[in-house]
């Protein structure tokens, strides 16, 4: 499913520069060149997958293990890390800009200016039967 040039495949292959913090058989992790906050990392599977649905389950598991370890490393790094967000944008409408699966590991601190914006009406509790209907639609598709 690899369509043309992919910058993350280039980075994983060592053909494009990056500041690496981790490499194993499945994943690499490196500094985001447009950090939200200092220490902002990207964790990617070495094998190209455009969307989460294309990613092998084992690669997803390995990726999360790396996210977990790097979260710990960030907290010990001396960088300003009061909290951490893991963020994965799957699809253009979700904010994905590079079409090779990647997890953002973003250091957070009081007053960093970053955050999620909620839609109007957020916080109103939907009726239980609506949640149950949605749960059923999803449950039928869990593989
Ligand atoms: Zn790629």
PDB file of C-alpha atoms and ligand atoms in Angstrom:
ATOM      1  CA  UNK A   1       0.000   0.000   0.000  1.00  0.00           C
ATOM      2  CA  UNK A   2       3.044   2.269  -0.202  1.00  0.00           C
ATOM      3  CA  UNK A   3       2.138   5.126  -2.502  1.00  0.00           C
ATOM      4  CA  UNK A   4       5.161   7.060  -3.762  1.00  0.00           C
ATOM      5  CA  UNK A   5       7.491   8.880  -1.410  1.00  0.00           C
ATOM      6  CA  UNK A   6       6.964   8.503   2.315  1.00  0.00           C
ATOM      7  CA  UNK A   7       9.136  10.627   4.580  1.00  0.00           C
ATOM      8  CA  UNK A   8       8.722   8.285   7.548  1.00  0.00           C
ATOM      9  CA  UNK A   9       9.838   5.281   5.461  1.00  0.00           C
ATOM     10  CA  UNK A  10      12.855   7.362   4.438  1.00  0.00           C
ATOM     11  CA  UNK A  11      13.636   8.177   8.063  1.00  0.00           C
ATOM     12  CA  UNK A  12      13.183   4.548   9.173  1.00  0.00           C
ATOM     13  CA  UNK A  13      15.549   3.452   6.389  1.00  0.00           C
ATOM     14  CA  UNK A  14      18.154   6.054   7.367  1.00  0.00           C
ATOM     15  CA  UNK A  15      17.834   7.895   4.060  1.00  0.00           C
ATOM     16  CA  UNK A  16      16.505  11.052   5.684  1.00  0.00           C
ATOM     17  CA  UNK A  17      17.884  12.752   8.793  1.00  0.00           C
ATOM     18  CA  UNK A  18      16.200  12.430  12.166  1.00  0.00           C
ATOM     19  CA  UNK A  19      17.191  12.680  15.816  1.00  0.00           C
ATOM     20  CA  UNK A  20      16.530   9.142  16.999  1.00  0.00           C
ATOM     21  CA  UNK A  21      15.759   8.119  20.550  1.00  0.00           C
ATOM     22  CA  UNK A  22      14.926   4.442  19.970  1.00  0.00           C
ATOM     23  CA  UNK A  23      15.170   1.680  17.406  1.00  0.00           C
ATOM     24  CA  UNK A  24      14.187  -1.973  17.548  1.00  0.00           C
ATOM     25  CA  UNK A  25      13.171  -4.598  14.957  1.00  0.00           C
ATOM     26  CA  UNK A  26       9.642  -3.190  14.680  1.00  0.00           C
ATOM     27  CA  UNK A  27       9.687   0.529  15.528  1.00  0.00           C
ATOM     28  CA  UNK A  28      11.771   3.662  15.520  1.00  0.00           C
ATOM     29  CA  UNK A  29      11.259   6.824  17.544  1.00  0.00           C
ATOM     30  CA  UNK A  30      12.638  10.263  16.857  1.00  0.00           C
ATOM     31  CA  UNK A  31      12.141  13.942  17.624  1.00  0.00           C
ATOM     32  CA  UNK A  32       9.254  15.713  15.864  1.00  0.00           C
ATOM     33  CA  UNK A  33      10.792  18.518  13.791  1.00  0.00           C
ATOM     34  CA  UNK A  34       7.766  20.719  14.574  1.00  0.00           C
ATOM     35  CA  UNK A  35       7.461  20.060  18.299  1.00  0.00           C
ATOM     36  CA  UNK A  36       4.350  21.119  20.192  1.00  0.00           C
ATOM     37  CA  UNK A  37       6.585  21.236  23.276  1.00  0.00           C
ATOM     38  CA  UNK A  38      10.300  20.399  23.721  1.00  0.00           C
ATOM     39  CA  UNK A  39      10.779  16.625  23.772  1.00  0.00           C
ATOM     40  CA  UNK A  40       7.837  15.895  21.425  1.00  0.00           C
ATOM     41  CA  UNK A  41       8.513  12.429  19.980  1.00  0.00           C
ATOM     42  CA  UNK A  42       7.117  10.352  17.144  1.00  0.00           C
ATOM     43  CA  UNK A  43       6.986   6.569  17.311  1.00  0.00           C
ATOM     44  CA  UNK A  44       6.465   4.769  13.999  1.00  0.00           C
ATOM     45  CA  UNK A  45       6.362   1.192  12.778  1.00  0.00           C
ATOM     46  CA  UNK A  46       9.293   0.516  10.427  1.00  0.00           C
ATOM     47  CA  UNK A  47       6.999  -1.294   8.013  1.00  0.00           C
ATOM     48  CA  UNK A  48       4.777   1.182   6.185  1.00  0.00           C
ATOM     49  CA  UNK A  49       1.115   1.276   7.198  1.00  0.00           C
ATOM     50  CA  UNK A  50      -0.987   4.215   6.013  1.00  0.00           C
ATOM     51  CA  UNK A  51      -3.789   3.932   8.567  1.00  0.00           C
ATOM     52  CA  UNK A  52      -4.271   2.171  11.867  1.00  0.00           C
ATOM     53  CA  UNK A  53      -6.474  -0.407  10.105  1.00  0.00           C
ATOM     54  CA  UNK A  54      -3.478  -1.331   7.900  1.00  0.00           C
ATOM     55  CA  UNK A  55      -1.170  -1.857  10.849  1.00  0.00           C
ATOM     56  CA  UNK A  56      -0.387  -5.428  11.928  1.00  0.00           C
ATOM     57  CA  UNK A  57      -1.591  -6.132  15.465  1.00  0.00           C
ATOM     58  CA  UNK A  58       1.924  -7.061  16.640  1.00  0.00           C
ATOM     59  CA  UNK A  59       3.311  -3.790  15.273  1.00  0.00           C
ATOM     60  CA  UNK A  60       0.626  -1.880  17.191  1.00  0.00           C
ATOM     61  CA  UNK A  61       1.502  -3.748  20.357  1.00  0.00           C
ATOM     62  CA  UNK A  62       5.218  -3.010  19.897  1.00  0.00           C
ATOM     63  CA  UNK A  63       4.465   0.615  19.162  1.00  0.00           C
ATOM     64  CA  UNK A  64       2.551   1.044  22.381  1.00  0.00           C
ATOM     65  CA  UNK A  65       5.321  -0.657  24.353  1.00  0.00           C
ATOM     66  CA  UNK A  66       7.751   1.920  22.931  1.00  0.00           C
ATOM     67  CA  UNK A  67       5.330   4.793  23.684  1.00  0.00           C
ATOM     68  CA  UNK A  68       5.130   3.524  27.247  1.00  0.00           C
ATOM     69  CA  UNK A  69       8.911   3.305  27.691  1.00  0.00           C
ATOM     70  CA  UNK A  70       9.504   6.717  26.110  1.00  0.00           C
ATOM     71  CA  UNK A  71       6.910   8.289  28.369  1.00  0.00           C
ATOM     72  CA  UNK A  72       9.004   7.070  31.299  1.00  0.00           C
ATOM     73  CA  UNK A  73      12.219   8.297  29.676  1.00  0.00           C
ATOM     74  CA  UNK A  74      10.723  11.746  29.073  1.00  0.00           C
ATOM     75  CA  UNK A  75       9.751  12.081  32.713  1.00  0.00           C
ATOM     76  CA  UNK A  76      13.335  11.292  33.736  1.00  0.00           C
ATOM     77  CA  UNK A  77      14.966  13.386  30.995  1.00  0.00           C
ATOM     78  CA  UNK A  78      15.249  16.724  32.746  1.00  0.00           C
ATOM     79  CA  UNK A  79      13.008  18.307  30.120  1.00  0.00           C
ATOM     80  CA  UNK A  80       9.893  20.090  31.339  1.00  0.00           C
ATOM     81  CA  UNK A  81       7.429  17.212  31.615  1.00  0.00           C
ATOM     82  CA  UNK A  82       4.533  17.573  34.046  1.00  0.00           C
ATOM     83  CA  UNK A  83       2.281  15.315  32.004  1.00  0.00           C
ATOM     84  CA  UNK A  84       2.272  13.460  28.694  1.00  0.00           C
ATOM     85  CA  UNK A  85      -0.261  13.083  25.904  1.00  0.00           C
ATOM     86  CA  UNK A  86      -0.209  10.146  23.526  1.00  0.00           C
ATOM     87  CA  UNK A  87      -1.903  11.239  20.332  1.00  0.00           C
ATOM     88  CA  UNK A  88      -2.525   9.272  17.153  1.00  0.00           C
ATOM     89  CA  UNK A  89      -4.227  10.995  14.236  1.00  0.00           C
ATOM     90  CA  UNK A  90      -5.837   8.315  12.044  1.00  0.00           C
ATOM     91  CA  UNK A  91      -7.158   9.864   8.841  1.00  0.00           C
ATOM     92  CA  UNK A  92      -7.059  13.353   7.391  1.00  0.00           C
ATOM     93  CA  UNK A  93     -10.234  14.437   9.224  1.00  0.00           C
ATOM     94  CA  UNK A  94      -8.576  13.398  12.466  1.00  0.00           C
ATOM     95  CA  UNK A  95      -5.567  15.593  11.747  1.00  0.00           C
ATOM     96  CA  UNK A  96      -3.249  13.034  10.123  1.00  0.00           C
ATOM     97  CA  UNK A  97      -0.713  14.850   7.933  1.00  0.00           C
ATOM     98  CA  UNK A  98       1.875  12.139   7.264  1.00  0.00           C
ATOM     99  CA  UNK A  99       0.219   9.017   5.911  1.00  0.00           C
ATOM    100  CA  UNK A 100       2.372   6.507   7.763  1.00  0.00           C
ATOM    101  CA  UNK A 101       0.987   5.514  11.173  1.00  0.00           C
ATOM    102  CA  UNK A 102       2.662   7.416  13.999  1.00  0.00           C
ATOM    103  CA  UNK A 103       2.095   8.054  17.664  1.00  0.00           C
ATOM    104  CA  UNK A 104       2.889  11.460  19.097  1.00  0.00           C
ATOM    105  CA  UNK A 105       4.364  11.416  22.596  1.00  0.00           C
ATOM    106  CA  UNK A 106       3.945  15.005  23.754  1.00  0.00           C
ATOM    107  CA  UNK A 107       5.325  16.435  26.987  1.00  0.00           C
ATOM    108  CA  UNK A 108       2.781  18.660  28.698  1.00  0.00           C
ATOM    109  CA  UNK A 109       3.120  21.306  31.357  1.00  0.00           C
ATOM    110  CA  UNK A 110       0.964  23.978  32.953  1.00  0.00           C
ATOM    111  CA  UNK A 111       0.502  26.854  30.534  1.00  0.00           C
ATOM    112  CA  UNK A 112       2.006  25.112  27.477  1.00  0.00           C
ATOM    113  CA  UNK A 113      -0.871  26.455  25.337  1.00  0.00           C
ATOM    114  CA  UNK A 114      -1.722  23.087  23.796  1.00  0.00           C
ATOM    115  CA  UNK A 115      -5.054  21.344  24.234  1.00  0.00           C
ATOM    116  CA  UNK A 116      -8.048  19.665  22.712  1.00  0.00           C
ATOM    117  CA  UNK A 117     -11.049  21.676  21.605  1.00  0.00           C
ATOM    118  CA  UNK A 118     -14.442  20.139  22.315  1.00  0.00           C
ATOM    119  CA  UNK A 119     -17.519  20.563  20.098  1.00  0.00           C
ATOM    120  CA  UNK A 120     -20.500  22.701  21.133  1.00  0.00           C
ATOM    121  CA  UNK A 121     -22.830  20.766  23.364  1.00  0.00           C
ATOM    122  CA  UNK A 122     -20.033  18.603  24.732  1.00  0.00           C
ATOM    123  CA  UNK A 123     -20.769  17.470  28.259  1.00  0.00           C
ATOM    124  CA  UNK A 124     -24.462  16.713  27.708  1.00  0.00           C
ATOM    125  CA  UNK A 125     -25.026  13.060  28.563  1.00  0.00           C
ATOM    126  CA  UNK A 126     -26.701  11.111  25.731  1.00  0.00           C
ATOM    127  CA  UNK A 127     -29.523   8.739  26.694  1.00  0.00           C
ATOM    128  CA  UNK A 128     -28.413   5.208  27.635  1.00  0.00           C
ATOM    129  CA  UNK A 129     -30.303   3.570  24.749  1.00  0.00           C
ATOM    130  CA  UNK A 130     -28.328   5.729  22.308  1.00  0.00           C
ATOM    131  CA  UNK A 131     -25.045   4.585  23.884  1.00  0.00           C
ATOM    132  CA  UNK A 132     -26.284   0.990  23.852  1.00  0.00           C
ATOM    133  CA  UNK A 133     -27.196   1.208  20.131  1.00  0.00           C
ATOM    134  CA  UNK A 134     -23.787   2.655  19.254  1.00  0.00           C
ATOM    135  CA  UNK A 135     -22.059   0.036  21.408  1.00  0.00           C
ATOM    136  CA  UNK A 136     -23.914  -2.714  19.519  1.00  0.00           C
ATOM    137  CA  UNK A 137     -22.849  -1.353  16.109  1.00  0.00           C
ATOM    138  CA  UNK A 138     -19.226  -1.296  17.224  1.00  0.00           C
ATOM    139  CA  UNK A 139     -19.319  -4.589  19.162  1.00  0.00           C
ATOM    140  CA  UNK A 140     -20.495  -6.461  16.031  1.00  0.00           C
ATOM    141  CA  UNK A 141     -17.371  -5.276  14.202  1.00  0.00           C
ATOM    142  CA  UNK A 142     -14.736  -6.062  16.836  1.00  0.00           C
ATOM    143  CA  UNK A 143     -12.331  -8.581  15.291  1.00  0.00           C
TER     144      UNK A 143
HETATM  145 ZN1  LIG B   1       5.942   5.013   5.122  1.00  0.00          ZN
END
